[in-house]
mmCIF file of C-alpha atoms in Angstrom:
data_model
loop_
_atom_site.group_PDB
_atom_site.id
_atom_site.type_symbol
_atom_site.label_atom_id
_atom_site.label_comp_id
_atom_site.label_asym_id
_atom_site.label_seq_id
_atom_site.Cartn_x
_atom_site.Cartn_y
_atom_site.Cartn_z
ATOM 1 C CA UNK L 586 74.260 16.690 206.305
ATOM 2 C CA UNK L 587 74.267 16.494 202.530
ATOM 3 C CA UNK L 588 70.819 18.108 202.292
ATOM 4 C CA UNK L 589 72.636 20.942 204.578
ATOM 5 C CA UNK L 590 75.127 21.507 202.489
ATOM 6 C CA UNK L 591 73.279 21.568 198.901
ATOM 7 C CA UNK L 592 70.980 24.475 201.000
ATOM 8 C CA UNK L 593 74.223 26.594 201.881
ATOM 9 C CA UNK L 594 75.426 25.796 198.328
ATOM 10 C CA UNK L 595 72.240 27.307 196.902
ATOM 11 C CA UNK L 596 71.955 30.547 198.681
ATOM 12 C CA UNK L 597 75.045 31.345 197.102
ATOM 13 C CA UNK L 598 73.672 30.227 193.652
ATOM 14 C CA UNK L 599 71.898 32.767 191.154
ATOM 15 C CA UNK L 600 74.718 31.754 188.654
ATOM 16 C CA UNK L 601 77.045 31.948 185.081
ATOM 17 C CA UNK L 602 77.150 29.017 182.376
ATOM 18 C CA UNK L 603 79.439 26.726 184.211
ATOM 19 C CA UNK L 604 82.428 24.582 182.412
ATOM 20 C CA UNK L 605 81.597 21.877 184.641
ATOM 21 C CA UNK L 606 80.018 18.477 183.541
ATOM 22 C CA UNK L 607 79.503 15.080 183.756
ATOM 23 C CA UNK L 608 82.320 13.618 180.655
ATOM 24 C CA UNK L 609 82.152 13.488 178.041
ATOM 25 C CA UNK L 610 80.478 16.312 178.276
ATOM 26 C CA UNK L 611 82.011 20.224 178.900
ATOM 27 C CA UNK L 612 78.553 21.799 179.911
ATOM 28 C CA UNK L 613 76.079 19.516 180.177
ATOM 29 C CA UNK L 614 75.249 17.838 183.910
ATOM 30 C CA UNK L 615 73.530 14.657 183.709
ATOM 31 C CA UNK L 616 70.345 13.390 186.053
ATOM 32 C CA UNK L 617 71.660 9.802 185.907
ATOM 33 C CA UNK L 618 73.737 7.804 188.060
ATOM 34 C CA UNK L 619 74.515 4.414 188.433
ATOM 35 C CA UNK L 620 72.919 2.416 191.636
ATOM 36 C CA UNK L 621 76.716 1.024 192.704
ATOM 37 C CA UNK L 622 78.006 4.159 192.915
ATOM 38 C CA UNK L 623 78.145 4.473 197.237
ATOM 39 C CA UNK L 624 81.436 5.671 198.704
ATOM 40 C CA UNK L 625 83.301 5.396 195.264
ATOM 41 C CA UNK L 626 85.870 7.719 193.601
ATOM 42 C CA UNK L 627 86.072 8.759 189.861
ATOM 43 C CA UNK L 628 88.914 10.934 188.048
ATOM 44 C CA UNK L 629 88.263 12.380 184.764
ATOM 45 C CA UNK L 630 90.888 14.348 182.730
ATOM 46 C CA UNK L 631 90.217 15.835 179.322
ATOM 47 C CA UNK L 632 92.456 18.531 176.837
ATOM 48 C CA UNK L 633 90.707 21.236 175.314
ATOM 49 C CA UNK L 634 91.811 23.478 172.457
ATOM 50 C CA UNK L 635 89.508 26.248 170.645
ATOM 51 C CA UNK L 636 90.642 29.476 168.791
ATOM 52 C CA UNK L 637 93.734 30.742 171.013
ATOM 53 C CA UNK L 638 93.584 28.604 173.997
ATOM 54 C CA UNK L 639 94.293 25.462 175.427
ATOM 55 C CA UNK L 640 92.505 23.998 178.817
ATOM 56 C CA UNK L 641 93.856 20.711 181.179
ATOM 57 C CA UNK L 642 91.507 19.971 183.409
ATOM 58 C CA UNK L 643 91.714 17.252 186.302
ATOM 59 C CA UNK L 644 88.743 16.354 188.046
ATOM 60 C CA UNK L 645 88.400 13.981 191.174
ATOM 61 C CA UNK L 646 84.745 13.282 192.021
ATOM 62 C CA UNK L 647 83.205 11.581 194.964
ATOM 63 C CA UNK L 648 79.705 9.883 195.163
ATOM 64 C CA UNK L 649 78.610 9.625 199.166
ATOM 65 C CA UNK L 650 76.103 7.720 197.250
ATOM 66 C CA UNK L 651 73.864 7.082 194.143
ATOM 67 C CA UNK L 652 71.965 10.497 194.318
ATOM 68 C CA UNK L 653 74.899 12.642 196.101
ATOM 69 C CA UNK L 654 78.523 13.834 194.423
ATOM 70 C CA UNK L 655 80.532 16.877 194.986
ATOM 71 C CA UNK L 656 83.422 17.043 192.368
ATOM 72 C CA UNK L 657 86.369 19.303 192.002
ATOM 73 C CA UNK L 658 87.930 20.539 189.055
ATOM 74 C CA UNK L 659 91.005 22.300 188.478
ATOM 75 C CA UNK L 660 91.928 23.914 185.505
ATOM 76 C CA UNK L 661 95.544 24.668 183.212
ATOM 77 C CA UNK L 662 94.469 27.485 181.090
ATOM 78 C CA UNK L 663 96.845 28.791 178.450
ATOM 79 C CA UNK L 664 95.927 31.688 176.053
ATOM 80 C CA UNK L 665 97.824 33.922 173.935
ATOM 81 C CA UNK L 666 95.454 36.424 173.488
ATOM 82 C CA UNK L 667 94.384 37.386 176.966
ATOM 83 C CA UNK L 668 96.971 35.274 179.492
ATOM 84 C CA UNK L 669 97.581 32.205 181.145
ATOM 85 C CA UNK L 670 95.738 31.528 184.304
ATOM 86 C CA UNK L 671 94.783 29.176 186.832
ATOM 87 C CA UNK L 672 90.808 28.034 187.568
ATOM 88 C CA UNK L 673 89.244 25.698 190.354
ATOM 89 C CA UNK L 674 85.223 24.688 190.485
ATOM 90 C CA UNK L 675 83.878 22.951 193.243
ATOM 91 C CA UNK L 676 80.414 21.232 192.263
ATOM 92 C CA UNK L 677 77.488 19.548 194.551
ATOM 93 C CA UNK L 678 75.203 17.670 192.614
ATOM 94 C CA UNK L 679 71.895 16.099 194.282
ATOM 95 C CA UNK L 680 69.492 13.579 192.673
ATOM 96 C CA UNK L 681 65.968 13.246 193.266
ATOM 97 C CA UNK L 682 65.273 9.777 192.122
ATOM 98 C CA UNK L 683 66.783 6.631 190.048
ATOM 99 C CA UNK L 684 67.005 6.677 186.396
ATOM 100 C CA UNK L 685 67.294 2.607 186.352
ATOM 101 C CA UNK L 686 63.828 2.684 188.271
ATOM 102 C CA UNK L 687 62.118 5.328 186.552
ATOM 103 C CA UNK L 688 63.718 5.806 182.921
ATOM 104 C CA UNK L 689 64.264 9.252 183.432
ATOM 105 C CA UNK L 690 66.051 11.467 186.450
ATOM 106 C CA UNK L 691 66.391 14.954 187.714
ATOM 107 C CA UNK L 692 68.163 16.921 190.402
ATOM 108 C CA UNK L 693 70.328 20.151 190.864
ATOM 109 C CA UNK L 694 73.905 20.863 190.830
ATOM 110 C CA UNK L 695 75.353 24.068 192.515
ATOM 111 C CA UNK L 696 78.783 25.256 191.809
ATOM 112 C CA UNK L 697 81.068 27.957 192.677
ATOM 113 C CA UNK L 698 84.287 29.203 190.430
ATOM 114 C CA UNK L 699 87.657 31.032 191.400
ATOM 115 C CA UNK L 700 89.735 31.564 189.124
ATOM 116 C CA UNK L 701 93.718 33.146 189.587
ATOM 117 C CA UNK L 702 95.040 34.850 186.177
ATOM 118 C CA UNK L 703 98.664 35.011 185.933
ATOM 119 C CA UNK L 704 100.623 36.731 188.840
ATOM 120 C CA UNK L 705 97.278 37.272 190.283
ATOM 121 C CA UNK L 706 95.846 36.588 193.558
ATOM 122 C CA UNK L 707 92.592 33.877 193.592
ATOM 123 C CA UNK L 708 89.142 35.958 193.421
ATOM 124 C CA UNK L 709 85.755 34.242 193.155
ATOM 125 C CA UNK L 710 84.475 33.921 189.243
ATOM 126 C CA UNK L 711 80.846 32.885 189.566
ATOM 127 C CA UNK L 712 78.720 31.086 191.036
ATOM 128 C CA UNK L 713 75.690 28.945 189.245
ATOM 129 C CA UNK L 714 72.839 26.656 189.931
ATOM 130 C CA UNK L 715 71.621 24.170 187.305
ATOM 131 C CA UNK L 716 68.421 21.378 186.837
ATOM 132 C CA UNK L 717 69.400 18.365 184.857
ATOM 133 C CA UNK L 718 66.854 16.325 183.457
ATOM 134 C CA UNK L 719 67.731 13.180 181.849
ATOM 135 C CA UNK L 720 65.457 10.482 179.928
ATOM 136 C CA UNK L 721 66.460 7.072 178.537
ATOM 137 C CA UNK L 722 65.514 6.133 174.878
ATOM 138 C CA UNK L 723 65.432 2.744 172.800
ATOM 139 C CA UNK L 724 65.615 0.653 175.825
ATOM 140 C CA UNK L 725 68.058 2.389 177.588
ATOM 141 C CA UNK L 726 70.992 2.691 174.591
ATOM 142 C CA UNK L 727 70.166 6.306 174.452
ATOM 143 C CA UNK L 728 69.993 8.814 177.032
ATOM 144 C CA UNK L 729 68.896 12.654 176.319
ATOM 145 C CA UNK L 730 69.947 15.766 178.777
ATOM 146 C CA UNK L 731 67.927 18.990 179.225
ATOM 147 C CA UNK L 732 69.653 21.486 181.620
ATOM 148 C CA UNK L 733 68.115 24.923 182.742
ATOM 149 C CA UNK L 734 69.787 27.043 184.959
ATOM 150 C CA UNK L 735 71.190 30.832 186.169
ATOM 151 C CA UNK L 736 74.378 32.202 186.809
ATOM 152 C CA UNK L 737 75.896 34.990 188.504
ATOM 153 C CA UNK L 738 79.442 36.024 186.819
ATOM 154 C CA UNK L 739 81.259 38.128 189.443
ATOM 155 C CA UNK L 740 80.266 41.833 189.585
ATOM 156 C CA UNK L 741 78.157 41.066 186.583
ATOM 157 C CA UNK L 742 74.580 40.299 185.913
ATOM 158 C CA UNK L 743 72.517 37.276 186.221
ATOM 159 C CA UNK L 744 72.592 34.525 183.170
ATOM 160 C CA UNK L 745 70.179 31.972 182.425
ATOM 161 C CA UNK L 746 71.764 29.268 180.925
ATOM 162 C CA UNK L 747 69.932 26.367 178.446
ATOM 163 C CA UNK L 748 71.868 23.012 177.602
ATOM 164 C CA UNK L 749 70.876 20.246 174.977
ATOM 165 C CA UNK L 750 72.734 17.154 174.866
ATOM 166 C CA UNK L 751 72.680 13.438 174.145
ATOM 167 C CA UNK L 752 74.308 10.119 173.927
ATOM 168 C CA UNK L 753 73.493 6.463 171.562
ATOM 169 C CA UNK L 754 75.471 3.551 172.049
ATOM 170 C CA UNK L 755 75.996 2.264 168.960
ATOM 171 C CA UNK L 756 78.264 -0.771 168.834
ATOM 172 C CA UNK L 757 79.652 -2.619 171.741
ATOM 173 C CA UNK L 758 81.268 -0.309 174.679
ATOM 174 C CA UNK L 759 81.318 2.634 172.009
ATOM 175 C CA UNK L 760 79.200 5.481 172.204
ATOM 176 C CA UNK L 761 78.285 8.505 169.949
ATOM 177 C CA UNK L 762 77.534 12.221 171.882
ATOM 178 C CA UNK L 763 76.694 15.560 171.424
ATOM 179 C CA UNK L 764 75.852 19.063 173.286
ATOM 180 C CA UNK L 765 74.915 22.439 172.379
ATOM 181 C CA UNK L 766 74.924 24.889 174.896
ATOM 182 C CA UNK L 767 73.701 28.440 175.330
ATOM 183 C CA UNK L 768 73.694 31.338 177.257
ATOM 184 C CA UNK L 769 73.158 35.685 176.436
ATOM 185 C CA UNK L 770 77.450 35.572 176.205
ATOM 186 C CA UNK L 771 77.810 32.625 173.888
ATOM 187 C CA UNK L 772 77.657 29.992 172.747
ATOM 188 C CA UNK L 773 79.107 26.211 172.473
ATOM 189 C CA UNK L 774 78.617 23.079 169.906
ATOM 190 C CA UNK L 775 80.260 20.088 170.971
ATOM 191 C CA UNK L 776 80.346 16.283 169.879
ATOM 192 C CA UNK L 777 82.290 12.970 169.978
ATOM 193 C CA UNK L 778 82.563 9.216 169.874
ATOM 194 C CA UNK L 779 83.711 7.854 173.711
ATOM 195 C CA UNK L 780 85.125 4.395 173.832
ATOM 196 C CA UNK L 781 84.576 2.136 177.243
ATOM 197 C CA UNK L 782 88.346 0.147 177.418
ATOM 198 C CA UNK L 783 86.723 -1.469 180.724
ATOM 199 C CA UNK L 784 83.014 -0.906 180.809
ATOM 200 C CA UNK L 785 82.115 1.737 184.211
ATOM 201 C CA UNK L 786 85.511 1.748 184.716
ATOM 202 C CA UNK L 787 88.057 3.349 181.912
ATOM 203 C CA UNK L 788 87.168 5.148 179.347
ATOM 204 C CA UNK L 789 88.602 7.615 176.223
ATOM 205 C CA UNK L 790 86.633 9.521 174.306
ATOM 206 C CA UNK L 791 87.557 11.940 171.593
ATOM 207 C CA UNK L 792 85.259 14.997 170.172
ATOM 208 C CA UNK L 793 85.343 18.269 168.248
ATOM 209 C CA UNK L 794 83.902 21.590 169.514
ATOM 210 C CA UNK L 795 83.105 25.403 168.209
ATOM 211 C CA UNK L 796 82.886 27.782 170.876
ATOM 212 C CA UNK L 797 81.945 31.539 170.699
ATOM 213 C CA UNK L 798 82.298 33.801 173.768
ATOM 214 C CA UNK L 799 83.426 37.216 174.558
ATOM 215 C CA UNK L 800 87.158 35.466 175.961
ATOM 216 C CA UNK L 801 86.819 32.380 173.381
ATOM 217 C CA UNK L 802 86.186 32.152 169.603
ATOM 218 C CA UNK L 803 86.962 29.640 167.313
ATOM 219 C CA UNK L 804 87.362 25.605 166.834
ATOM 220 C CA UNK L 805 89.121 22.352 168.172
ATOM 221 C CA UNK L 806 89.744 18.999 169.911
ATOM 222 C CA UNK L 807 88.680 17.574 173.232
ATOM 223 C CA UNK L 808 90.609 14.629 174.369
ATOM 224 C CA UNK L 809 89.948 12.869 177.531
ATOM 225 C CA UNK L 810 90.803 9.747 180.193
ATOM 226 C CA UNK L 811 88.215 8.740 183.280
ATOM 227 C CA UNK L 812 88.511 6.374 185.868
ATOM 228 C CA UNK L 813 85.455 5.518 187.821
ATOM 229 C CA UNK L 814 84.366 3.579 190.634
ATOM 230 C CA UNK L 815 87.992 3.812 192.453
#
């Protein structure tokens, strides 16, 4: 059934740059997952703020199983350049093997966007299909994230999409991370320091990001809460 639904999910995928991630990230999608994750729930929540506008996102996730998730995300966005507005993402992501066996792991996400601007009516935004690729480093302290993928902004053209990103640990439960991401509209520089309070389970992190777009331009804070295996 899962495989059924990733197939529907691509046919509608020739895709846009999608917002979505795996935290702390904002763009990148990682090819990891952790082997306990069957039939488990995990809530992330972050605060973003660049040039004119402000995001709150909430996103509840749920793994069927290690190397199956579909997440939802719904956005808060407040601008005062162009309007305040209203976004939801839903996200199927499918692994094709186990980072813990292999050291590294890769799979593809699918996503479709609608999005509802102020006193508007919802209308489809995009839809996008991504490969993450993800390899450990220095005995699994480090992992690094390749993405590659194509999106297809409504009534607009197709956009391939390229995303960099990694993460060190480097003292107990704290990690340092970073992600540049590109595509032919713009382009975004993120990075951070994320804090385990319970290891796998809470976690804060904190970052700084530059974005450039044709909607977005300009420089801020990312805050964010997640709660995993619920």
């Amino acid at each position: 059934m899962n495989f059924r639904l990733l197939a529907s999910l691509s046919l509608l995928a020739a895709a846009q740059l999608s917002w979505s991630a795996d935290r702390p990230y904002i763009v990148t999608n990682s090819g990891a997952a952790e082997d306990d994750e069957e039939q488990v729930w995990s809530v992330e929540n972050w605060v973003r703020q660049a040039g004119a506008q402000r995001t709150l996102t909430v996103a509840p996730e749920y793994a069927f199983d290690p190397v199956n998730s579909l997440q939802v995300e719904f956005r808060r966005v407040v601008d005062r350049d162009i309007g305040n507005g209203h976004e939801i993402e839903l996200e199927y992501k499918h692994l094709f093997n186990r980072i813990s066996r292999d050291g590294w792991g890769w799979g593809v996400v699918a996503t479709l966007d609608m999005e509802r601007p102020q006193g508007g009516p919802w209308q489809r935004a995009g839809v996008s299909l991504s490969l993450p690729l993800s390899v450990q480093f220095n005995e699994g302290a480090g992992t690094f994230h390749v993405n590659v993928g194509v999106a297809k902004p409504r009534e607009e053209r197709r956009v391939w999409t390229g995303v960099l990103a990694a993460e060190h640990e480097i003292w107990n439960r704290t990690a340092l991370f970073g992600e540049w991401a590109s595509d032919r509209e713009g382009r975004l520089v993120h990075a951070g320091v994320r804090h385990w309070i319970k290891r796998e389970r809470l976690a804060v992190d904190i970052a700084w990001q530059r974005v450039r777009s044709e909607d977005v331009r300009g420089s801020g804070v990312v805050l964010g809460i997640a709660w995993y295996d619920l």
